[in-house]
XYZ file of C-alpha atoms in Angstrom:
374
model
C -20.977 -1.165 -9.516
C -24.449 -0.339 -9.095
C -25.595 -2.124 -11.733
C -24.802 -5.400 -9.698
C -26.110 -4.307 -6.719
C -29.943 -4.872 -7.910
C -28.764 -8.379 -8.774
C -26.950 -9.251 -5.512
C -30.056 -7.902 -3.699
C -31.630 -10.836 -4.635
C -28.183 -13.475 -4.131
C -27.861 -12.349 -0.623
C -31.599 -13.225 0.414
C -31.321 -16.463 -1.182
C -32.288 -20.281 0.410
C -28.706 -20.859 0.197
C -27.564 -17.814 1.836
C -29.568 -18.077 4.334
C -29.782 -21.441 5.485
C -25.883 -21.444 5.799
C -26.122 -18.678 7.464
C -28.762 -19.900 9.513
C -28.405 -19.315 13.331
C -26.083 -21.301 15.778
C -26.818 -21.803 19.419
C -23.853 -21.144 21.344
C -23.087 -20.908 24.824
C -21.119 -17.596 26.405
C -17.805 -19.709 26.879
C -18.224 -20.958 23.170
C -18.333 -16.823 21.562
C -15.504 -15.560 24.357
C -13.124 -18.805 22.704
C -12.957 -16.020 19.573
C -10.152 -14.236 21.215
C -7.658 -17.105 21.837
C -6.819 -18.291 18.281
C -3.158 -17.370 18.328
C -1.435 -18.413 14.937
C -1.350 -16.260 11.559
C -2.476 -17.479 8.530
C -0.222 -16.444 5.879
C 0.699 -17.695 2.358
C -2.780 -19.242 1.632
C -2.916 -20.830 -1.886
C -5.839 -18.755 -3.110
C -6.577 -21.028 -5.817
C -6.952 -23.816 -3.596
C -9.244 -22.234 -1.343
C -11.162 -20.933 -4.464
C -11.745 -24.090 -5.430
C -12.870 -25.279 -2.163
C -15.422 -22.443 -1.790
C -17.006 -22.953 -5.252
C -17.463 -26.372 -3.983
C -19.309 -25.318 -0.627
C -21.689 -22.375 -3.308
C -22.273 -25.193 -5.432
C -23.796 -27.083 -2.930
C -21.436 -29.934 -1.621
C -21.307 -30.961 2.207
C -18.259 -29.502 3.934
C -17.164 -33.050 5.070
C -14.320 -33.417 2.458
C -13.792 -29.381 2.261
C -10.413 -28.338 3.458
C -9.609 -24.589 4.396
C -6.704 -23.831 6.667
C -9.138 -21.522 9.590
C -12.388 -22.573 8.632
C -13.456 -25.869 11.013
C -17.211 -25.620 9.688
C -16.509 -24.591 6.031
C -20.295 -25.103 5.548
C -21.925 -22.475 7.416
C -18.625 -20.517 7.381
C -18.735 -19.928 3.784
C -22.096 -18.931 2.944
C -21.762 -16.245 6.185
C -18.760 -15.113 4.183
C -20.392 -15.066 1.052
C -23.146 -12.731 2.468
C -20.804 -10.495 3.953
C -18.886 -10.032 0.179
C -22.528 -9.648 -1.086
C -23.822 -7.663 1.225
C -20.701 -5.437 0.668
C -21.552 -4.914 -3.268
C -24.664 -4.503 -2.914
C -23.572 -0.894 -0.663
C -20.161 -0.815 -3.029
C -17.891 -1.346 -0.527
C -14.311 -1.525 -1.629
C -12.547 -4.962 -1.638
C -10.587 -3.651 1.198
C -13.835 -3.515 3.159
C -14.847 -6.180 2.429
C -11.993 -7.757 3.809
C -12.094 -5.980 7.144
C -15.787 -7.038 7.347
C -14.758 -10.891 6.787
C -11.889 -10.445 9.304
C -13.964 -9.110 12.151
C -16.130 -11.665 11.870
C -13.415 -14.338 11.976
C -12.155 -13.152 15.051
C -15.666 -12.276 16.818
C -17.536 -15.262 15.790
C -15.448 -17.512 13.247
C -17.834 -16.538 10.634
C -21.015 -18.805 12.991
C -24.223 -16.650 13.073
C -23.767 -16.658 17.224
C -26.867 -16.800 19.687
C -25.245 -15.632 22.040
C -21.585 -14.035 23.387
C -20.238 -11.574 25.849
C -22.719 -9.431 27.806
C -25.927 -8.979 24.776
C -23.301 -9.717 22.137
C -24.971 -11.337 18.970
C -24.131 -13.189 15.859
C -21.734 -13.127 12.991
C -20.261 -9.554 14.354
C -21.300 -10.100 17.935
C -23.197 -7.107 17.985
C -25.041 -5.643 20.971
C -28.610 -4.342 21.114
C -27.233 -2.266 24.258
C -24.635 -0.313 22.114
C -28.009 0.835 19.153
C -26.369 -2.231 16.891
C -30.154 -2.681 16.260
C -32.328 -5.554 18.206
C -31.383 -8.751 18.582
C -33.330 -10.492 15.747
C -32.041 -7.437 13.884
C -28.750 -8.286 14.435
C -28.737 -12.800 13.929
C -29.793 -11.126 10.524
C -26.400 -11.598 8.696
C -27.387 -9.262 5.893
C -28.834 -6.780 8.414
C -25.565 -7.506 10.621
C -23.258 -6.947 7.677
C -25.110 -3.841 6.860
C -24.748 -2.238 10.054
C -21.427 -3.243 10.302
C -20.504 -1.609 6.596
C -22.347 2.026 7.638
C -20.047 2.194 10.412
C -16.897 1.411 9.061
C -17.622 3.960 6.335
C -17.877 6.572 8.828
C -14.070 6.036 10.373
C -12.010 9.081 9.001
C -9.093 7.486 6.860
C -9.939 3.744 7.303
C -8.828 2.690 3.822
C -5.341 3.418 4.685
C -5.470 2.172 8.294
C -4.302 -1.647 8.590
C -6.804 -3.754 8.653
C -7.038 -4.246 12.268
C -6.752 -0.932 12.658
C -9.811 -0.420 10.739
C -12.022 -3.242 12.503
C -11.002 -1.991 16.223
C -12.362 1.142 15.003
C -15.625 0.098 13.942
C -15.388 -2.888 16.780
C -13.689 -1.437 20.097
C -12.517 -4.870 20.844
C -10.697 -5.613 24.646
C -8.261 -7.631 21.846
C -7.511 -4.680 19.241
C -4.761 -6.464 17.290
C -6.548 -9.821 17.238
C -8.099 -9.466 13.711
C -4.561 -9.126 11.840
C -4.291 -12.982 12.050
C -7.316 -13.552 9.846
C -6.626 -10.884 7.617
C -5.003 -13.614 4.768
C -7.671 -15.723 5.096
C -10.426 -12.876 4.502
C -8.660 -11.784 1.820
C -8.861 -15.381 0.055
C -12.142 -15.738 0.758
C -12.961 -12.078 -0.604
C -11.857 -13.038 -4.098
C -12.384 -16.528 -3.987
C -16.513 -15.420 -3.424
C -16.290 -12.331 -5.267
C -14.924 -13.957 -8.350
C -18.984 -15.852 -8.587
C -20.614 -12.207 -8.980
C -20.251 -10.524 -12.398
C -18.161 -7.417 -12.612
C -17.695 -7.457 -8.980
C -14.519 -5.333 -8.459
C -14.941 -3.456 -12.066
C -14.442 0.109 -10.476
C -11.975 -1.124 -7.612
C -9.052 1.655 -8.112
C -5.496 1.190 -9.131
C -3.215 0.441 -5.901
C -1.069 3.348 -5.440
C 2.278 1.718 -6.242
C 4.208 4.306 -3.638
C 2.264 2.739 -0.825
C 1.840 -0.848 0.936
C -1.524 -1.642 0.767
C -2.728 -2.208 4.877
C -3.322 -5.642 3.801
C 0.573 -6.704 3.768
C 2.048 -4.339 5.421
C 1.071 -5.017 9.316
C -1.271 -8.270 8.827
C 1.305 -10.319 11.240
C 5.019 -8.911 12.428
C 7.863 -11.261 11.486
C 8.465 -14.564 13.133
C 10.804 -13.063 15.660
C 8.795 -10.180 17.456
C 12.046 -9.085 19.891
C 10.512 -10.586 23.191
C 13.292 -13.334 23.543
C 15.428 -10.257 24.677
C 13.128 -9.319 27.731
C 13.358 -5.589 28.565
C 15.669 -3.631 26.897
C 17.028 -0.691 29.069
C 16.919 2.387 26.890
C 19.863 3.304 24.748
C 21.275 -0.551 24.870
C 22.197 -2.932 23.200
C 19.648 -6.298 23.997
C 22.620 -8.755 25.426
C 22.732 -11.349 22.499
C 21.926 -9.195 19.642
C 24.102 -9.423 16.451
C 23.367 -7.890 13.214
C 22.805 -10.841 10.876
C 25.084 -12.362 8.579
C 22.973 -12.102 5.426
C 22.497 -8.332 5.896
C 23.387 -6.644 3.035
C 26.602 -5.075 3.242
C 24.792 -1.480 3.164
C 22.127 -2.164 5.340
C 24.651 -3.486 8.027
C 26.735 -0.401 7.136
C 23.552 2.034 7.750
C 22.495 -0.151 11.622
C 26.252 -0.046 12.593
C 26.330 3.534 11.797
C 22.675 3.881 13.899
C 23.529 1.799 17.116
C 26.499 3.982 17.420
C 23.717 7.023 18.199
C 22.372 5.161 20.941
C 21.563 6.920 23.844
C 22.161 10.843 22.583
C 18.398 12.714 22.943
C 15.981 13.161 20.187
C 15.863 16.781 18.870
C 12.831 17.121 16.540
C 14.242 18.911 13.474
C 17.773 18.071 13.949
C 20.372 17.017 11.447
C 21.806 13.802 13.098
C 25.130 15.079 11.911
C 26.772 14.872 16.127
C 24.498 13.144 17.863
C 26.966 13.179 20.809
C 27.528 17.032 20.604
C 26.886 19.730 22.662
C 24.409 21.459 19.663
C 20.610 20.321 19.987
C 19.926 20.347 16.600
C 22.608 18.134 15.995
C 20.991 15.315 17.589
C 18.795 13.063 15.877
C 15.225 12.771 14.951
C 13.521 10.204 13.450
C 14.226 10.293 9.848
C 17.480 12.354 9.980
C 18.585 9.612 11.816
C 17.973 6.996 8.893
C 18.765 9.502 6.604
C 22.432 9.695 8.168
C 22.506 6.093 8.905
C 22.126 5.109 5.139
C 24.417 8.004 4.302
C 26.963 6.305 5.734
C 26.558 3.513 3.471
C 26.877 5.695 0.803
C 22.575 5.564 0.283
C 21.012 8.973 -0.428
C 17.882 9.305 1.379
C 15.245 12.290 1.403
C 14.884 14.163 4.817
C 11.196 13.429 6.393
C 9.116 10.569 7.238
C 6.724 11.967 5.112
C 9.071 11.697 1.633
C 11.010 8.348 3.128
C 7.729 6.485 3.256
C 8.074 6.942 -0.829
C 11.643 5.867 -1.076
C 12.721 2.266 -2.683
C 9.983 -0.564 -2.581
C 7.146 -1.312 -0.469
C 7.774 -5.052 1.263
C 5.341 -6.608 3.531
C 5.956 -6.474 7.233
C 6.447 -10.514 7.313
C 9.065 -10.441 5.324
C 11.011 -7.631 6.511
C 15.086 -7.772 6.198
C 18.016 -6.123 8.450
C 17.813 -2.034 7.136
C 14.447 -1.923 5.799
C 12.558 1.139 7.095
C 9.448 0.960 9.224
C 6.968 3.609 9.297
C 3.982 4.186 12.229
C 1.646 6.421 13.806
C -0.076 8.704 11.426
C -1.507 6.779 8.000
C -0.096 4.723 5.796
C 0.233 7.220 3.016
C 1.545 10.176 5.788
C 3.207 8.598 8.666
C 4.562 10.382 11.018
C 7.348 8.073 12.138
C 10.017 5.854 10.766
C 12.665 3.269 12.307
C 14.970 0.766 11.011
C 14.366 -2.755 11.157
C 17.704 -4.197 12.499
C 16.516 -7.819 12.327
C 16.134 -10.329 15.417
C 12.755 -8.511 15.612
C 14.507 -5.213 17.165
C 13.972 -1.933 15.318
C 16.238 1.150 16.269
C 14.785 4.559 15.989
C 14.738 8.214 17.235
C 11.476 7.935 19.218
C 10.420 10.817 20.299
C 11.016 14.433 22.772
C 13.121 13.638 25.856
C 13.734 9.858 25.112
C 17.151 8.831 23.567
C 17.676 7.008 20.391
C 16.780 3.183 21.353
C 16.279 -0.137 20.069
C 12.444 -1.896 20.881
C 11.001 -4.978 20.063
C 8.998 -4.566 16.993
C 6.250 -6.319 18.876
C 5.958 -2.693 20.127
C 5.206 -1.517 17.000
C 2.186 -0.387 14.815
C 3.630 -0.848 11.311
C 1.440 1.229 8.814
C 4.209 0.820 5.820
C 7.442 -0.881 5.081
C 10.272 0.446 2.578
C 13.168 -1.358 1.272
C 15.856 1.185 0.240
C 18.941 -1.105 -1.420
């Protein structure tokens, strides 16, 4: 990897790099818009958009380029392209990179910005008054991207946070889960850009195949989120709910089994094996709970979060189906809690000391990995 970075030194200081990246003026209402995009990009056809980025680094227009997100392709994709550049040149992982392209989706749509919130500043909106640098430092997208890269490296862990995780650390955004909605898009523009610098992404290492990667497992919660049942009184059932028909047998076995613990306290450590007994440590925790549920469907599972974050296959969080487990708080290679998707957007779990086995709305949820056990 470092023998690129001498190269890309001089790609990311180029005419081209620079003029698209050039600065924007923008009024204070125009950088505070960056917060209300509301949709999630998802199932991108990264060939397409490779093609349409070659197009915009080979010099053509932007008036016939076409990228679902990207209104001024442009200057978009050269800001982008100094970002990925920019990341190489300090080898940053891919997964970095990605953050980096995200965050500046969200906080500027990829426009060099003259302006924002408060003394907030181009492609990051970046403030002088929080030592980002000064503010021609900063409308210096290479400088930006730097700065931007050192502190991201610094967050204990951030390769296995989400990705928004990871850019409200570095960020400290008022809108912490905005940047999950661009996180498909950065991703296509990540290889579609890194794919015109030689060797980029030689010494990138293997994907552990145990966990989801944070860039599918939490980049946008299923289309149903659980807020069409309003507020669900603890240890309920949301009026409405019904376990859907194309559960799989076992998996509507193992939430039948679950829903009927509803309501009996959570007893860290305990079996799950009488919930509704008089013996603490007969109640239900978090993972004996799912353990017990799935044993009921005649599906051995391992005891802890910590093992049943390893059991089955990972699946992404957007495509999650009725009995696949969902795993927060913690990272995504040790979390420190699981639940059960139960479809309909509602997840049931064992939450925590002194609250009773529940069902929430997954909206309420910060999913780190996703298992499918059957």
């Amino acid at each position: 990897m470092k023998g690129i970075a001498a190269g890309i030194g001089v790609v990311v200081l180029s005419p081209l790099l620079l003029a698209g990246a050039a600065m924007m003026m923008a009024s204070s209402s125009e950088a505070a818009t960056t917060a209300s995009f509301s949709g999630c990009l998802t199932g991108l056809d990264t060939a397409e958009v490779t093609k349409e980025v070659t197009k915009i680094l080979d010099g053509a227009s932007g008036k016939d380029i076409h990228i679902q997100g990207l209104d001024l392709p442009a200057e978009q994709i050269p800001n982008a392209q100094t970002i990925v550049a920019t990341g190489l040149s300090l080898d940053v992982p891919k997964k970095g990179q990605i953050v980096a392209i995200a965050t500046a989706m969200q906080e500027s749509r990829l426009r060099n910005l003259n302006s924002g919130d408060r003394d907030s500043l181009g492609l990051f909106q970046q403030r002088p008054s929080q030592g980002w640098g000064t503010a021609q430092q900063i409308r210096d997208p290479v400088y930006a991207s730097e700065q931007f890269y050192k502190r991201l490296l610094k967050v204990n862990g951030w390769q296995q946070m989400k990705v928004t995780q990871a850019a409200q650390a570095v960020q400290r955004s008022g809108y912490p889960d905005a940047y999950a909605q661009w996180e498909d898009l950065a991703a296509a523009l990540q290889k579609a850009i890194a794919k015109t610098f030689p060797n980029a992404g030689k010494d990138e290492p293997a994907k552990d195949k145990n966990t989801e990667s944070a860039s599918g497992a939490g980049s946008c919660v299923p289309d149903k989120d659980g807020t069409s049942f309003g507020r669900i009184p603890e240890g309920s059932v949301p009026k409405g709910y019904k376990i859907p028909t194309d559960a799989a047998p076992k998996a509507r076995a193992a939430i039948e089994w679950a829903m009927h613990q509803l309501g009996t306290l959570y007893q860290w450590g305990g079996s799950c094996t009488d919930s509704h007994g008089p013996d603490p440590m007969k109640r239900c925790d978090c993972s004996s709970l799912m353990q017990q549920a799935y044993a009921h469907a005649d599906v051995k599972l391992t005891r802890t979060t910590y093992t049943q974050v390893n059991e089955g296959k990972a699946v992404s969080a957007k495509n999650l189906k009725p009995g696949d487990l969902i795993f927060s708080r913690g990272t995504a290679a040790r979390p420190e809690h699981v639940g059960m998707y139960m479809g309909e957007g509602l997840v049931i779990e064992a939450p925590r000391t002194s609250k009773p086995t529940r069902i929430a709305p997954i909206k309420d949820w910060d999913i780190l990995a996703a298992r499918r056990v059957l």
